[in-house]
Phi, psi and omega in degrees: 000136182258195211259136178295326188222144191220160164207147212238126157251122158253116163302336183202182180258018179248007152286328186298292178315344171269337169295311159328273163316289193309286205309334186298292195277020167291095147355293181321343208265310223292355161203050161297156156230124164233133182263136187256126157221173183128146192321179134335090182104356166314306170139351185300284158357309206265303174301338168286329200297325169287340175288336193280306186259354151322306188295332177120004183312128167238193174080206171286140179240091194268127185308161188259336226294351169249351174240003152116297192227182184191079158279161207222143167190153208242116196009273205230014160282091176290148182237167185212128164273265150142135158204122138256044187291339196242014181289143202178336174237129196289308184294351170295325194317298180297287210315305186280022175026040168289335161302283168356315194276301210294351169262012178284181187266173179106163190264173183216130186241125157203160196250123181096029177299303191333329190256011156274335237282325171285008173258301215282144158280166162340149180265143163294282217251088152306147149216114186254106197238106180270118173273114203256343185196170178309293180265357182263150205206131165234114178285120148238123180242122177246157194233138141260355186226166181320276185334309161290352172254002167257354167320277228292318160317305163298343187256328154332103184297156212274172156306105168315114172290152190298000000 
């Protein structure tokens, strides 16, 4: 069985990056869904923004938090950002035909899903990232789908030999 759950230390913020860059090249990342959590200031953003441009995104990358969403796309990858920290109406979901993006092909990242959580599907990939000091992060990444344990395999640090 592969494994549901990993936890991650970041020291810094050239660990998000790097962590980014690996998570860029999973074949499996390419119509994922991931939910991002963690407090104000955690760290959630900064990881799409290196996960964005791992993917090859150039230009400004802006947080969605007033507009919901933010799309992207990398020759024939659409990408979708989601923040719903300011999410609060079930019917913006339909209105804004965000059901429509989550059944499509492409990844989807969003940040503050709790507050969506009665729209959205299941995450292939959670990631919850806790802030133990201005710079240390403790990441626990949960896989709920096929898709998301082979995220996670792939993300896994390899085995030490004895």
């Amino acid at each position: 069985m592969p494994p549901s759950t990993l936890t991650l230390h970041w020291s810094c913020e050239a660990d998000t990056e790097r962590f980014a860059q690996r998570l860029a090249r999973a074949p499996q990342l390419a119509n994922a869904f991931i939910a991002l959590q963690g407090e104000l200031g955690a760290g959630k953003t900064t990881l799409v923004r290196h996960l964005l441009r791992a993917l090859g995104v150039s230009g400004r990358i802006k947080s969605p938090t007033y507009a919901v969403v933010e799309p992207y796309a990398v020759g024939d990858l659409a990408i979708w950002h989601f923040d719903f920290y300011r999410f609060d109406d079930p019917r913006e979901w339909e209105d804004a035909g965000f059901r429509d993006i989550f059944a499509s092909p492409g990844l989807k990242l969003a940040e503050w899903p709790q507050n969506a959580q009665k729209c959205l599907p299941d995450a292939d990939l959670a990631l919850e990232i806790e802030v133990e000091d201005d710079e240390n992060r403790r990441v626990t990444l949960r896989a709920a789908t096929p898709r998301g344990h082979a995220l996670l395999s792939e993300l896994a640090p390899p085995c030490a030999d004895p």
